[in-house]
GROMACS .gro file of C-alpha atoms in nm:
model
  277
    1MET     CA    1   8.405   9.069   9.652
    2LYS     CA    2   8.316   9.026   9.321
    3VAL     CA    3   8.369   9.227   8.998
    4LEU     CA    4   8.093   9.196   8.740
    5SER     CA    5   8.133   9.469   8.569
    6GLN     CA    6   8.240   9.766   8.599
    7ASN     CA    7   8.210  10.080   8.298
    8THR     CA    8   8.288  10.519   8.297
    9ALA     CA    9   7.959  10.719   8.253
   10PHE     CA   10   8.002  11.128   8.362
   11GLY     CA   11   8.316  11.125   8.461
   12GLY     CA   12   8.262  10.808   8.762
   13MET     CA   13   8.277  10.483   8.791
   14GLN     CA   14   7.931  10.171   8.720
   15GLY     CA   15   8.016   9.899   8.923
   16VAL     CA   16   7.799   9.562   8.969
   17PHE     CA   17   7.954   9.318   9.187
   18ALA     CA   18   7.799   9.047   9.395
   19HIS     CA   19   7.920   8.918   9.757
   20ASP     CA   20   7.786   8.644  10.018
   21SER     CA   21   7.538   8.685  10.177
   22GLU     CA   22   7.539   8.604  10.582
   23ALA     CA   23   7.178   8.769  10.635
   24CYS     CA   24   7.059   8.612  10.316
   25LYS     CA   25   7.284   8.353  10.332
   26THR     CA   26   7.370   8.352   9.916
   27GLU     CA   27   7.468   8.540   9.673
   28MET     CA   28   7.406   8.912   9.565
   29THR     CA   29   7.417   9.133   9.321
   30PHE     CA   30   7.371   9.466   9.384
   31ALA     CA   31   7.478   9.812   9.151
   32VAL     CA   32   7.737  10.133   9.283
   33PHE     CA   33   7.814  10.476   9.112
   34VAL     CA   34   8.058  10.654   9.244
   35PRO     CA   35   8.105  11.030   9.093
   36PRO     CA   36   8.441  11.188   9.029
   37GLN     CA   37   8.437  11.376   9.309
   38ALA     CA   38   8.507  11.013   9.450
   39ILE     CA   39   8.846  11.012   9.393
   40LYS     CA   40   8.947  11.294   9.614
   41GLU     CA   41   8.702  11.309   9.959
   42PRO     CA   42   8.413  11.069  10.076
   43ARG     CA   43   8.146  11.141   9.862
   44PRO     CA   44   7.680  11.148  10.046
   45VAL     CA   45   7.544  10.826   9.969
   46LEU     CA   46   7.242  10.742   9.831
   47TRP     CA   47   7.065  10.401   9.868
   48TYR     CA   48   6.868  10.281   9.581
   49LEU     CA   49   6.519  10.053   9.685
   50SER     CA   50   6.357   9.882   9.310
   51GLY     CA   51   6.023   9.718   9.329
   52LEU     CA   52   5.886   9.419   9.244
   53THR     CA   53   6.004   9.186   8.972
   54CYS     CA   54   6.302   9.385   8.977
   55THR     CA   55   6.696   9.371   9.017
   56HIS     CA   56   6.929   9.634   9.061
   57ALA     CA   57   6.938   9.576   8.671
   58ASN     CA   58   6.572   9.820   8.609
   59VAL     CA   59   6.705  10.160   8.770
   60MET     CA   60   7.119  10.133   8.628
   61GLU     CA   61   6.947  10.090   8.341
   62LYS     CA   62   6.699  10.321   8.250
   63GLY     CA   63   6.651  10.585   8.593
   64GLU     CA   64   6.904  10.799   8.430
   65TYR     CA   65   7.009  10.858   8.762
   66ARG     CA   66   7.446  10.881   8.685
   67ARG     CA   67   7.470  11.245   8.500
   68MET     CA   68   7.333  11.416   8.790
   69ALA     CA   69   7.421  11.157   9.067
   70ALA     CA   70   7.800  11.291   8.863
   71GLU     CA   71   7.751  11.690   8.895
   72LEU     CA   72   7.650  11.675   9.241
   73GLY     CA   73   7.833  11.396   9.379
   74LEU     CA   74   7.613  11.115   9.528
   75ILE     CA   75   7.740  10.744   9.550
   76VAL     CA   76   7.428  10.618   9.451
   77VAL     CA   77   7.443  10.232   9.571
   78CYS     CA   78   7.163   9.962   9.380
   79PRO     CA   79   7.019   9.659   9.620
   80ASP     CA   80   6.874   9.390   9.465
   81THR     CA   81   6.512   9.311   9.536
   82SER     CA   82   6.535   8.984   9.760
   83PRO     CA   83   6.805   8.752   9.786
   84ARG     CA   84   6.892   8.496   9.438
   85GLY     CA   85   6.981   8.101   9.361
   86ASN     CA   86   6.837   7.735   9.282
   87GLU     CA   87   6.854   7.686   9.681
   88VAL     CA   88   6.628   8.017   9.793
   89PRO     CA   89   6.203   7.951   9.825
   90ASP     CA   90   5.989   8.133   9.544
   91GLU     CA   91   5.744   8.074   9.433
   92ILE     CA   92   5.676   8.104   9.058
   93THR     CA   93   5.354   8.203   8.921
   94ASN     CA   94   5.325   8.501   9.219
   95TRP     CA   95   5.562   8.781   9.155
   96GLN     CA   96   5.374   8.985   9.452
   97MET     CA   97   5.569   8.683   9.645
   98GLY     CA   98   5.912   8.524   9.609
   99LYS     CA   99   6.168   8.614   9.467
  100GLY     CA  100   6.147   8.978   9.285
  101ALA     CA  101   5.953   9.079   9.569
  102GLY     CA  102   6.165   9.048   9.891
  103PHE     CA  103   5.921   9.404  10.109
  104TYR     CA  104   6.203   9.511  10.202
  105LEU     CA  105   6.135   9.299  10.567
  106ASP     CA  106   6.289   9.052  10.818
  107ALA     CA  107   6.075   8.694  10.703
  108THR     CA  108   5.984   8.511  11.041
  109GLU     CA  109   5.832   8.236  10.892
  110ALA     CA  110   5.928   7.869  10.692
  111PRO     CA  111   6.027   7.891  10.472
  112TRP     CA  112   6.144   8.247  10.392
  113ALA     CA  113   6.280   8.281  10.713
  114GLU     CA  114   6.608   8.101  10.634
  115ASN     CA  115   6.726   8.342  10.374
  116TYR     CA  116   6.464   8.654  10.338
  117GLN     CA  117   6.582   8.902  10.549
  118MET     CA  118   6.610   9.224  10.320
  119TYR     CA  119   6.627   9.465  10.585
  120SER     CA  120   6.885   9.345  10.721
  121TYR     CA  121   7.095   9.333  10.455
  122VAL     CA  122   6.987   9.638  10.368
  123THR     CA  123   7.081   9.847  10.633
  124GLU     CA  124   7.321   9.613  10.823
  125GLU     CA  125   7.488   9.405  10.574
  126LEU     CA  126   7.547   9.549  10.311
  127PRO     CA  127   7.639   9.925  10.386
  128ASN     CA  128   7.881   9.786  10.698
  129PHE     CA  129   8.044   9.614  10.318
  130LEU     CA  130   8.034   9.872  10.151
  131SER     CA  131   8.220  10.113  10.440
  132GLN     CA  132   8.455   9.955  10.327
  133HIS     CA  133   8.477   9.896   9.991
  134PHE     CA  134   8.415  10.281   9.917
  135ARG     CA  135   8.527  10.687   9.966
  136MET     CA  136   8.142  10.695  10.162
  137ASP     CA  137   8.069  11.008  10.404
  138MET     CA  138   7.832  10.700  10.603
  139ASP     CA  139   7.772  11.044  10.815
  140ARG     CA  140   7.560  11.109  10.427
  141GLN     CA  141   7.268  10.923  10.389
  142GLY     CA  142   7.012  10.947  10.185
  143ILE     CA  143   6.759  10.719  10.104
  144PHE     CA  144   6.496  10.688   9.842
  145GLY     CA  145   6.316  10.403   9.579
  146HIS     CA  146   5.986  10.289   9.345
  147SER     CA  147   5.630  10.103   9.503
  148MET     CA  148   5.768   9.842   9.720
  149GLY     CA  149   6.129   9.984   9.753
  150GLY     CA  150   5.932  10.377   9.893
  151HIS     CA  151   5.750  10.123  10.121
  152GLY     CA  152   6.066   9.966  10.154
  153ALA     CA  153   6.283  10.351  10.240
  154MET     CA  154   6.005  10.575  10.422
  155THR     CA  155   6.008  10.283  10.622
  156ILE     CA  156   6.381  10.204  10.718
  157ALA     CA  157   6.362  10.616  10.693
  158LEU     CA  158   6.158  10.645  10.978
  159LYS     CA  159   6.345  10.360  11.201
  160HIS     CA  160   6.630  10.506  11.102
  161PRO     CA  161   6.596  10.827  11.108
  162ASP     CA  162   6.989  10.889  11.370
  163ARG     CA  163   7.111  10.754  11.029
  164PHE     CA  164   6.915  10.943  10.684
  165LYS     CA  165   6.902  11.319  10.647
  166SER     CA  166   6.645  11.294  10.311
  167CYS     CA  167   6.405  11.004  10.234
  168SER     CA  168   6.148  11.059   9.834
  169ALA     CA  169   5.977  10.815   9.715
  170PHE     CA  170   5.833  10.705   9.375
  171ALA     CA  171   5.523  10.518   9.394
  172PRO     CA  172   5.521  10.444   9.701
  173ILE     CA  173   5.305  10.153   9.940
  174VAL     CA  174   5.279  10.379  10.267
  175GLU     CA  175   5.002  10.139  10.419
  176PRO     CA  176   5.124   9.797  10.219
  177SER     CA  177   4.950   9.597  10.545
  178THR     CA  178   4.584   9.639  10.445
  179ALA     CA  179   4.717   9.712  10.023
  180ASP     CA  180   4.551   9.383   9.801
  181TRP     CA  181   4.931   9.276   9.584
  182SER     CA  182   5.096   9.308   9.934
  183ALA     CA  183   4.898   9.215  10.304
  184PRO     CA  184   4.915   8.866  10.147
  185ALA     CA  185   5.310   8.825  10.100
  186PHE     CA  186   5.301   8.956  10.466
  187GLU     CA  187   5.089   8.723  10.585
  188LYS     CA  188   5.281   8.408  10.441
  189TYR     CA  189   5.617   8.616  10.573
  190LEU     CA  190   5.573   8.739  10.952
  191GLY     CA  191   5.245   8.467  11.016
  192ALA     CA  192   4.948   8.646  11.045
  193ASP     CA  193   4.960   8.789  11.384
  194LYS     CA  194   4.914   9.170  11.190
  195ALA     CA  195   5.087   9.326  11.534
  196ALA     CA  196   5.466   9.216  11.362
  197TRP     CA  197   5.377   9.409  11.019
  198ARG     CA  198   5.280   9.775  11.156
  199GLN     CA  199   5.764   9.769  11.207
  200TYR     CA  200   5.712   9.754  10.809
  201ASP     CA  201   5.422   9.932  10.715
  202ALA     CA  202   5.458  10.344  10.722
  203CYS     CA  203   5.171  10.432  10.878
  204ALA     CA  204   5.184  10.175  11.152
  205LEU     CA  205   5.503  10.341  11.258
  206VAL     CA  206   5.392  10.724  11.226
  207ALA     CA  207   5.067  10.567  11.424
  208ASP     CA  208   5.326  10.383  11.663
  209GLY     CA  209   5.480  10.684  11.715
  210ALA     CA  210   5.780  10.701  11.435
  211ARG     CA  211   5.910  10.996  11.320
  212PHE     CA  212   6.124  11.191  11.046
  213PRO     CA  213   6.183  11.543  10.945
  214GLU     CA  214   6.047  11.504  10.633
  215PHE     CA  215   5.920  11.305  10.264
  216LEU     CA  216   5.918  11.401   9.925
  217ILE     CA  217   5.712  11.166   9.693
  218ASP     CA  218   5.603  11.111   9.341
  219GLN     CA  219   5.267  10.911   9.223
  220GLY     CA  220   5.107  11.012   8.890
  221LYS     CA  221   4.738  10.946   8.849
  222ALA     CA  222   4.732  10.694   8.603
  223ASP     CA  223   4.996  10.423   8.739
  224GLY     CA  224   4.654  10.141   8.695
  225PHE     CA  225   4.830   9.988   9.108
  226LEU     CA  226   4.730  10.347   9.275
  227ASP     CA  227   4.384  10.303   9.435
  228ASN     CA  228   4.443   9.969   9.530
  229GLY     CA  229   4.778   9.897   9.620
  230LEU     CA  230   4.983  10.223   9.658
  231ARG     CA  231   4.700  10.479   9.814
  232PRO     CA  232   4.970  10.766   9.869
  233TRP     CA  233   4.615  10.987  10.072
  234LEU     CA  234   4.618  10.722  10.349
  235PHE     CA  235   4.932  10.816  10.477
  236GLU     CA  236   4.853  11.204  10.390
  237GLU     CA  237   4.644  11.167  10.644
  238ALA     CA  238   4.892  10.896  10.896
  239ILE     CA  239   5.053  11.252  10.999
  240LYS     CA  240   4.846  11.494  10.945
  241ASP     CA  241   4.831  11.550  11.330
  242THR     CA  242   5.258  11.588  11.343
  243ASP     CA  243   5.540  11.759  11.259
  244ILE     CA  244   5.669  11.536  10.999
  245LYS     CA  245   5.633  11.788  10.650
  246LEU     CA  246   5.544  11.529  10.265
  247THR     CA  247   5.556  11.779   9.981
  248LEU     CA  248   5.318  11.469   9.780
  249ARG     CA  249   5.313  11.517   9.316
  250MET     CA  250   5.006  11.371   9.217
  251HIS     CA  251   5.125  11.438   8.796
  252GLU     CA  252   4.847  11.344   8.540
  253ARG     CA  253   4.946  11.114   8.237
  254TYR     CA  254   5.223  10.893   8.447
  255ASP     CA  255   5.195  10.603   8.527
  256HIS     CA  256   5.369  10.314   8.685
  257SER     CA  257   5.768  10.293   8.470
  258TYR     CA  258   6.038  10.400   8.433
  259TYR     CA  259   5.910  10.611   8.177
  260PHE     CA  260   5.751  10.787   8.491
  261ILE     CA  261   6.003  10.728   8.724
  262SER     CA  262   6.314  10.861   8.478
  263THR     CA  263   6.103  11.182   8.483
  264PHE     CA  264   6.140  11.290   8.817
  265MET     CA  265   6.484  11.183   8.885
  266ASP     CA  266   6.646  11.478   8.821
  267ASP     CA  267   6.477  11.622   9.163
  268HIS     CA  268   6.477  11.387   9.329
  269LEU     CA  269   6.859  11.392   9.357
  270LYS     CA  270   6.885  11.771   9.402
  271TRP     CA  271   6.625  11.732   9.631
  272HIS     CA  272   6.890  11.457   9.853
  273ALA     CA  273   7.239  11.641   9.773
  274GLU     CA  274   6.997  11.949   9.953
  275ARG     CA  275   7.021  11.793  10.292
  276LEU     CA  276   7.298  11.572  10.223
  277GLY     CA  277   7.522  11.848  10.182
   0.00000   0.00000   0.00000
């Protein structure tokens, strides 16, 4: 593990690290905040997945999570959103595809399949790697994210209810297989057969029988992507005849930015801490 930076914050440590990923076949960068309580004992771990165009740095620099994470004793891990490097395929003029737009899936189509294995990276490789280096209580894990990262958090939780005890999202893409800004990427990554897309679509997963106890979703009503990309009411409809609980909070005047995320970050950290113990 390569140490890129380490800084003391609220009695804990905010670090940025890199390692060679077998899944993505390139060097991957990630951030980890370790609270002061981890000096003495393993602590619960909370995975934060960022949105389109972001890296690990967006939430680390603008998410305002460290004070509350230190108070609650939560380790917060912030992976990157896609593989990086000069040899990694990309669509430079398309912010919804390629670098910064991994969609937390395992691509099956050329040229993307060689590197874009973000689902395997986030769910298997990175947790296994980090558990060797930090005092993480892997029996107490939660996951959350923003936008594309909210989509990733919800689908991963639905597919791994035995692993995660909590899940929340800021402005998630709840049905990416039909959203204007994600369906084209799904076709390029996964091919034209839409049946293959369902495993990475929260609404489709619920329809196919996947379950998770409860979700917290915060959404700004002034979000410019609300009607054609996010559409949280579709998930509300999808879980109607299930035992899945949903707390959906719609906020006047809030948009899609980190001003919105930072406003409600404490609420999400407390939500997870209550369920992680």
